[in-house]
Short mmCIF file of C-alpha atoms in Angstrom, two decimals:
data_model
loop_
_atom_site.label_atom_id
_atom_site.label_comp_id
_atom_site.label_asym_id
_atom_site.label_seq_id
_atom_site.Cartn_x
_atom_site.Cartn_y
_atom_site.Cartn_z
CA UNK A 1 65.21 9.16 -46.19
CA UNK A 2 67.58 10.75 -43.21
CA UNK A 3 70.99 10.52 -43.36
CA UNK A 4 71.39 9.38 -40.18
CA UNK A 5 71.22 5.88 -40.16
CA UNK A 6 69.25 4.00 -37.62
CA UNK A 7 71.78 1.69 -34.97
CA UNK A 8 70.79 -2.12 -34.25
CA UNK A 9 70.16 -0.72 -30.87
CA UNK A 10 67.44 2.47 -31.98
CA UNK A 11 65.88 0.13 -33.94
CA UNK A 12 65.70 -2.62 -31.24
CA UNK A 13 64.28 -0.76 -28.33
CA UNK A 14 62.08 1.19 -31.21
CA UNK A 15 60.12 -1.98 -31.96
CA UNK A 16 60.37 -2.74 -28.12
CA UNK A 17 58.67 0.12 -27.10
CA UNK A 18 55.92 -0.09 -30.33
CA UNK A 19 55.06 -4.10 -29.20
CA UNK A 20 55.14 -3.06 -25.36
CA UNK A 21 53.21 0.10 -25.98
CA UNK A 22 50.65 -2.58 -27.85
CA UNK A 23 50.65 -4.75 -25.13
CA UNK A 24 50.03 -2.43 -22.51
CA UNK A 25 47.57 -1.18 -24.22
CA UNK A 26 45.64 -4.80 -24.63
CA UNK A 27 45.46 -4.93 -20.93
CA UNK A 28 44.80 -1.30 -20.08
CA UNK A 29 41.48 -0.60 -22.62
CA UNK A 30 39.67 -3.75 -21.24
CA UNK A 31 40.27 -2.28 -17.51
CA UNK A 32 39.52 1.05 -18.76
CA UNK A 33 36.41 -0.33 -20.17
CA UNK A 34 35.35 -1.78 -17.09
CA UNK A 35 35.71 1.13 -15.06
CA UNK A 36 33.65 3.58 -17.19
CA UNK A 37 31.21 0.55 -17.79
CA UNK A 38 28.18 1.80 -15.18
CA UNK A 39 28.87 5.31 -16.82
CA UNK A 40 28.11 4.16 -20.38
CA UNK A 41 25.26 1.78 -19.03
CA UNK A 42 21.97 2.66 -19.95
CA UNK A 43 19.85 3.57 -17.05
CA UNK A 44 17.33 0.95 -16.22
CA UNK A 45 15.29 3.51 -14.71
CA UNK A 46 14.50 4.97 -17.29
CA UNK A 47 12.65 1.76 -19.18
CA UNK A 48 9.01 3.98 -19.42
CA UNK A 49 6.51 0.77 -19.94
CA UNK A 50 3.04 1.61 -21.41
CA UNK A 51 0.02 1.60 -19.23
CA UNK A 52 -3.78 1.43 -20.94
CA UNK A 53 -4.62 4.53 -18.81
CA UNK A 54 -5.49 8.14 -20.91
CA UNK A 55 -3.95 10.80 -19.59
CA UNK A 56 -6.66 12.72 -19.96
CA UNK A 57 -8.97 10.60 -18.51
CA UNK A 58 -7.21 11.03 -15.07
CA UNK A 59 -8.70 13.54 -12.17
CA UNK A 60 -8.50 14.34 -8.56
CA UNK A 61 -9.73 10.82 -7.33
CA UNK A 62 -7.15 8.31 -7.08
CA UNK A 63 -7.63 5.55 -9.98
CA UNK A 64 -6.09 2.15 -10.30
CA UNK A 65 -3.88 1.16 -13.67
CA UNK A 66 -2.64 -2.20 -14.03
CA UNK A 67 0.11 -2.53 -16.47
CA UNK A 68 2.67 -5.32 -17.21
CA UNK A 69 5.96 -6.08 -18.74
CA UNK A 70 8.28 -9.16 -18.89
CA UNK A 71 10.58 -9.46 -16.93
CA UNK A 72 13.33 -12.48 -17.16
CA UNK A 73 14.34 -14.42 -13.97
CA UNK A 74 16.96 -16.81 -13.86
CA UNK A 75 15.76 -18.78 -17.48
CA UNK A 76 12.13 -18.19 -17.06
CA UNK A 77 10.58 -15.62 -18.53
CA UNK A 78 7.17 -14.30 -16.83
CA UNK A 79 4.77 -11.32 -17.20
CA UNK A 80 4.42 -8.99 -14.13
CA UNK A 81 1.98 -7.31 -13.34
CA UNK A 82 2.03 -4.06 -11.47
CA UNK A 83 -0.80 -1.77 -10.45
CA UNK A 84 -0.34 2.11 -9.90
CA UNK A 85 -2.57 4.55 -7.89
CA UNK A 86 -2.96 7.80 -10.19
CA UNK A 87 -4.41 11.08 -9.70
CA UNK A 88 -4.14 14.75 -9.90
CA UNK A 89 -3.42 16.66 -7.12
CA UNK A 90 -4.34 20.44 -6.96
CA UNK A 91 -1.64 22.14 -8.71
CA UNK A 92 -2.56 19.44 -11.64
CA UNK A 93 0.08 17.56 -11.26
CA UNK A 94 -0.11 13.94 -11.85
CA UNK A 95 1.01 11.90 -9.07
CA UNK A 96 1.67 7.93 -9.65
CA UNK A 97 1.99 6.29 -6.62
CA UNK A 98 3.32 2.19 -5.61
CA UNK A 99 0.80 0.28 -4.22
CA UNK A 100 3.25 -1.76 -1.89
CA UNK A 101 3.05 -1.16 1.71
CA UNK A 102 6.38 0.28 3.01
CA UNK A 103 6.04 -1.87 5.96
CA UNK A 104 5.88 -5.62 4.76
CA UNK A 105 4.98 -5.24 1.03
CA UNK A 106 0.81 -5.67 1.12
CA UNK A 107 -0.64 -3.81 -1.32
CA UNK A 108 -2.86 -0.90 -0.31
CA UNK A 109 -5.74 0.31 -1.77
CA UNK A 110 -7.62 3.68 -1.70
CA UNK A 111 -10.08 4.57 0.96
CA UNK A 112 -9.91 0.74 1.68
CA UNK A 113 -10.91 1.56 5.50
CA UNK A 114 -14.30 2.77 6.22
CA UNK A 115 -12.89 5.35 8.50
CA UNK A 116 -10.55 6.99 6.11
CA UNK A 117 -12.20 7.25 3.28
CA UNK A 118 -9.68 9.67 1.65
CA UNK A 119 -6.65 7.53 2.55
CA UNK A 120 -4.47 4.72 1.35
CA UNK A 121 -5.10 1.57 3.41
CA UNK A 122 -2.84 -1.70 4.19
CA UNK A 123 -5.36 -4.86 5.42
CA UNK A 124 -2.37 -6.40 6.56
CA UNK A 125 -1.50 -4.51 9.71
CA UNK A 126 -4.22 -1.45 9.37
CA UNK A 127 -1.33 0.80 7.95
CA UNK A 128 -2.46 4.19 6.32
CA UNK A 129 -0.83 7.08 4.37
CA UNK A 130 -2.36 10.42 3.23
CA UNK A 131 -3.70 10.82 -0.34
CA UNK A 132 -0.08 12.36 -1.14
CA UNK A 133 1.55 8.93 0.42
CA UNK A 134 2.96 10.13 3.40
CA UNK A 135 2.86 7.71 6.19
CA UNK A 136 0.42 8.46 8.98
CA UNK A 137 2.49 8.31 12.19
CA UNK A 138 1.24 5.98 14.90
CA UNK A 139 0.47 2.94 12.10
CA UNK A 140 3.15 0.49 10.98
CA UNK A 141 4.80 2.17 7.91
CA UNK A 142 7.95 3.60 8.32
CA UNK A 143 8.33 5.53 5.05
CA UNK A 144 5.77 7.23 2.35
CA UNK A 145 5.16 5.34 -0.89
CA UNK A 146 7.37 4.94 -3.59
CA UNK A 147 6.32 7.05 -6.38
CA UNK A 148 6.49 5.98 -10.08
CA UNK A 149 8.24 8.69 -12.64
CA UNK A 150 5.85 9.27 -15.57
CA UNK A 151 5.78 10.11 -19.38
CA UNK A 152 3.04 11.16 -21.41
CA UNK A 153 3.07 9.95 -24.81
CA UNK A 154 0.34 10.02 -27.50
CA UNK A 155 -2.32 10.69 -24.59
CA UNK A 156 -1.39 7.60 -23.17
CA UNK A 157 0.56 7.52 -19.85
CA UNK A 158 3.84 5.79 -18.84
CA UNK A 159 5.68 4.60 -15.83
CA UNK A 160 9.30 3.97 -15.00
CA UNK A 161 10.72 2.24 -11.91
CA UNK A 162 9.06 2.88 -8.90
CA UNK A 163 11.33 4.90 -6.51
CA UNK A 164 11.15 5.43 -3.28
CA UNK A 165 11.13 8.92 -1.64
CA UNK A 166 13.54 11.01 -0.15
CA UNK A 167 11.69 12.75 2.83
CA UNK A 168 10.24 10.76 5.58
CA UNK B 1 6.03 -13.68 1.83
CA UNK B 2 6.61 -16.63 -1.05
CA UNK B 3 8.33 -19.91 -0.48
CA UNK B 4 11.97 -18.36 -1.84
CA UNK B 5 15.07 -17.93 0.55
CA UNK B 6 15.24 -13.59 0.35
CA UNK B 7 11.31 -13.65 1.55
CA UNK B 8 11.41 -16.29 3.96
CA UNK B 9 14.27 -14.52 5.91
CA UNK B 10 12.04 -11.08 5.90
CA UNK B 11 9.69 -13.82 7.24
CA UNK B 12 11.85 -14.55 10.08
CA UNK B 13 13.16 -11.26 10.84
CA UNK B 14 9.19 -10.08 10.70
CA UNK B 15 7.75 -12.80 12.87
CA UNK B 16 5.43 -11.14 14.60
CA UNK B 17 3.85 -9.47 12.06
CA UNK B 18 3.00 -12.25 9.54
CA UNK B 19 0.58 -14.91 11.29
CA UNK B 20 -1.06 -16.35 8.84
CA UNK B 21 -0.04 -19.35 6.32
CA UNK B 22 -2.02 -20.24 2.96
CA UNK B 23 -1.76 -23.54 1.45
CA UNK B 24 -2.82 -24.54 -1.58
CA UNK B 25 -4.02 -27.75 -2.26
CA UNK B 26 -3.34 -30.38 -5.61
CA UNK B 27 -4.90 -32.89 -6.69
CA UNK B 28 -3.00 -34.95 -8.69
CA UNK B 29 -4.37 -37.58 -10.91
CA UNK B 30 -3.71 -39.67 -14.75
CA UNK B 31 -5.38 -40.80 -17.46
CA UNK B 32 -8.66 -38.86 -17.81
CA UNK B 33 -8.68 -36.85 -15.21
CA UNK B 34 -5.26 -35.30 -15.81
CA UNK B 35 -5.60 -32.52 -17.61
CA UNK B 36 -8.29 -31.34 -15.37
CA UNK B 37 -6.07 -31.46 -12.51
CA UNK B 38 -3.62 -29.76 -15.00
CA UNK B 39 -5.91 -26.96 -15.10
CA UNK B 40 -6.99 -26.96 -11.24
CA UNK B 41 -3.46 -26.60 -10.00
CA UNK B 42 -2.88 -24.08 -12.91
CA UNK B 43 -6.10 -22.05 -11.96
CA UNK B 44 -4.79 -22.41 -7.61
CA UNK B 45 -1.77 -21.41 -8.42
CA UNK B 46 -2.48 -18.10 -9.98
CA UNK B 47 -4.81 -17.11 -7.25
CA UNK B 48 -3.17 -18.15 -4.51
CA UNK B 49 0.48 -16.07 -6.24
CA UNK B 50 -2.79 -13.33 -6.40
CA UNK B 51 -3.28 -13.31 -2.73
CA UNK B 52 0.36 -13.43 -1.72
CA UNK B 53 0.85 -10.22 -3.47
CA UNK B 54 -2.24 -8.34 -1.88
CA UNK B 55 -1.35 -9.70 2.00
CA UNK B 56 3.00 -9.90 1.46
CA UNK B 57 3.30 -8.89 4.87
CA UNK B 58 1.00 -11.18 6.94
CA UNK B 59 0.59 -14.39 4.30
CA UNK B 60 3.15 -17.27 3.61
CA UNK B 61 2.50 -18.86 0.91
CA UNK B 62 3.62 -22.65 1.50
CA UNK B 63 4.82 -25.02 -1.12
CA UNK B 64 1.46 -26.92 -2.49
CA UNK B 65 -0.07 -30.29 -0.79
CA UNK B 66 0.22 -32.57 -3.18
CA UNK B 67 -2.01 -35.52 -3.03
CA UNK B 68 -3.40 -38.09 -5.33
CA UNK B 69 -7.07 -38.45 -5.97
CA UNK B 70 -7.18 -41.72 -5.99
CA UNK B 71 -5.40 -42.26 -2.63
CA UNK B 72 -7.80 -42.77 0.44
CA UNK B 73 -9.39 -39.43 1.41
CA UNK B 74 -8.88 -40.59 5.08
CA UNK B 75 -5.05 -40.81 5.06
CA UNK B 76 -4.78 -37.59 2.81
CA UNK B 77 -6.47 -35.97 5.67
CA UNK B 78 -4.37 -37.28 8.32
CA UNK B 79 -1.63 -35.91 6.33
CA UNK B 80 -3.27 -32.54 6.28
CA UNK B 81 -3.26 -32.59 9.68
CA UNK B 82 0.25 -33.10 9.56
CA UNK B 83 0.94 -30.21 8.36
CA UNK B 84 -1.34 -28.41 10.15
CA UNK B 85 -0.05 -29.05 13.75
CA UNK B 86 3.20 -28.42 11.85
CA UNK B 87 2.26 -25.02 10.73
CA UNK B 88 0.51 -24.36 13.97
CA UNK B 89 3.46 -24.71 16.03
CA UNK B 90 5.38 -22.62 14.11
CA UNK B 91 3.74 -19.43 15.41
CA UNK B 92 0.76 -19.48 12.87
CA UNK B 93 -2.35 -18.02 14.39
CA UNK B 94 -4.39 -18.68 11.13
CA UNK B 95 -4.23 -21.42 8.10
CA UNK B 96 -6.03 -21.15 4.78
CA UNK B 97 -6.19 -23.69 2.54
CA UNK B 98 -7.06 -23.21 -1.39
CA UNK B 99 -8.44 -25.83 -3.40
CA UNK B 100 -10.73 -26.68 -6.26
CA UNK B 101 -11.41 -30.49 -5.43
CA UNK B 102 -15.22 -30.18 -4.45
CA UNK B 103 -14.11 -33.33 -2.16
CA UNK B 104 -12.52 -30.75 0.53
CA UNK B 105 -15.84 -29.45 1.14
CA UNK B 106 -17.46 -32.33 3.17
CA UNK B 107 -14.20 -31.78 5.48
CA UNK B 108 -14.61 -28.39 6.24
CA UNK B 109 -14.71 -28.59 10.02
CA UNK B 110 -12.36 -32.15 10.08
CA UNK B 111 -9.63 -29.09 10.18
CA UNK B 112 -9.19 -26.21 12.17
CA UNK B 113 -7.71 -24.31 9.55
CA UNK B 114 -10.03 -22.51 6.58
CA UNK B 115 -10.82 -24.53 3.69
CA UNK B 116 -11.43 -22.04 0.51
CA UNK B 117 -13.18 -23.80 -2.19
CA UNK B 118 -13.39 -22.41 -5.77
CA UNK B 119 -14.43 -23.93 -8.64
CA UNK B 120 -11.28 -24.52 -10.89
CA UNK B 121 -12.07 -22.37 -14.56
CA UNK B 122 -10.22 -23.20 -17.26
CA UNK B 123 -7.32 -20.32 -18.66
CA UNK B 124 -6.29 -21.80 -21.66
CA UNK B 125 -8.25 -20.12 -23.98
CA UNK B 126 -7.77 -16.77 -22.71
CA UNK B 127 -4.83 -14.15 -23.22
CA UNK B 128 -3.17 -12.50 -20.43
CA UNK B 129 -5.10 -9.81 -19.57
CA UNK B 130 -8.10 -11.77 -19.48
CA UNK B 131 -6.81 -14.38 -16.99
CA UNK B 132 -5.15 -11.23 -15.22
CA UNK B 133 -8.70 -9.68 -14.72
CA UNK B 134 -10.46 -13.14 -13.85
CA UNK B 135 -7.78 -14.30 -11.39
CA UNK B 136 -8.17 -10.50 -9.71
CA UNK B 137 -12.27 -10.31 -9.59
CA UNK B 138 -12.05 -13.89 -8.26
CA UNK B 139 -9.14 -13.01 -5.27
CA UNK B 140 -10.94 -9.97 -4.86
CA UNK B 141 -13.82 -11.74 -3.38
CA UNK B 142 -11.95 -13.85 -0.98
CA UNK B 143 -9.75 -11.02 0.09
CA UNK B 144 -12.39 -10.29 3.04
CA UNK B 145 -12.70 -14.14 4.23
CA UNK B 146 -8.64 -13.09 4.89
CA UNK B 147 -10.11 -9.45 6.79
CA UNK B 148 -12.66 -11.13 8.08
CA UNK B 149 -10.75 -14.02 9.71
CA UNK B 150 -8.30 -11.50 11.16
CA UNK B 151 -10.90 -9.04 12.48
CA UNK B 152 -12.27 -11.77 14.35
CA UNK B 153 -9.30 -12.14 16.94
CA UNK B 154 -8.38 -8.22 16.44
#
């Protein structure tokens, strides 16, 4: 115990400072909170969703894998389906591609046009990208095809959230 | 482009490239017949959500026509028609309608748009991926009466 004894008034603005100090902190951690919320938030890219496809099973030629996940709109719950172009291209390199048309949002298929065998093709409006996803210039697209990050696990490959590219 | 507000406005800032509308059409109907209509309208709608995702950019997928099967086939017709000069004037170049009820088929030319008939298969017993892969061998076959129909005109 000191010897100097603690005045009505020490003590007073003591415990006033301790509550306020309390108080201020109450509102302040919430706001706090908030702010560094997107920080802390886990990144919803980087959900990897199982496809059926083998990685090793996967060569130069383009193949189609379907895969699906639920997704939750509103109060209804529904499977989606998305489909990914996969190949290798020459370095080995596995490339995952969108299938939706950067123009209107068909979905393109492989050598779908008679003509270009070798190239992605939109039925809609006779759009066409390069087995890499560029856009050929001259047909509607605007931009080259998102492309899907991957993951390999247990042989098995798996895609994240479609993004689209930087270069045009 | 569905029937939703987002898509509907691409719709309308995109006018010129989407030209053609797909309806799909219901038969509604009680008592015996019901869950088979049940399962048409279950087995239309899948497809026809099918389509809309492989043409986005030059389909709109309309609400349903809703009609009963009891009502007079002449009046559900001239309601048809309705909504075909309705669609028509809206800057549609080509209308396809997708149905199950064999009924459509005598009244193939009665419209100007395309009638698709398939025969309605039932999905209940099967698990996702196997209704995935049967609604997507099915669409995949129509996809070129859409191709076709726009090559036509190109």
């Amino acid at each position: 115990m000191s010897k100097e004894r603690v005045s009505r008034r020490q003590f007073l603005s003591y415990t006033l400072t301790g509550v306020g100090g309390f108080m201020a902190a109450g509102m302040l951690m919430p706001m706090v909170r908030f702010a560094v919320d997107p920080v802390l938030k886990a990144d919803a890219g980087g959900d990897f969703i199982a496809t059926p496809q083998k990685v090793a099973d996967i060569t130069e030629e383009p193949i189609r894998v379907d895969f699906s996940y639920k997704q939750k709109d509103a109060w209804y719950e529904s499977e989606v389906t998305e489909t990914a172009w996969v190949y290798r291209d020459e370095a080995g390199k596995i490339v995952a591609l969108s299938p939706v048309c950067k123009h209107l949002g068909c979905t393109v298929n492989f050598g779908g046009d008679k003509e270009h065998p070798d190239q992605f093709f939109c039925p809609c409006h006779y759009g066409r990208y390069t087995k890499d996803g560029t856009n050929v210039p001259g047909t509607p697209p605007l931009a080259p095809l998102d492309v899907y990050p991957y993951k390999e696990k247990d042989g098995f490959l798996y895609l994240g959230k479609a993004e689209p590219r930087k270069e045009a | 482009m569905k029937w939703i507000p987002q898509e509907v406005e691409t719709y309308l800032s995109a006018k010129e490239y989407v030209d053609t509308a797909l309806v799909p059409l219901y038969f509604v109907s009680t008592g015996a017949e019901m869950k088979q209509s049940a399962e048409a309208a279950e087995f239309i709608t899948l497809l026809s959500s099918h389509l809309e995702r492989q043409f986005t950019g030059r389909i709109v997928l309309f609400p349903p026509f809703t009609y009963l099967i009891n009502d007079d086939s002449e009046k559900v017709l001239d309601d048809l028609k309705n909504w075909e000069n309705t669609i028509l004037k809206a800057e549609f170049k080509h209308i396809f309608y997708l149905t199950s009820d064999i009924n459509w088929r005598t009244k193939e030319d009665k419209v100007s748009g395309s009638i698709i008939w398939v025969p309605s298969i039932p999905l209940e017993q099967m698990n996702d991926s196997q209704k995935l892969k049967m609604i997507d061998s099915q669409a995949k076959q129509l996809l070129a009466l859409f191709t076709n129909k726009w090559n036509e005109k190109r």
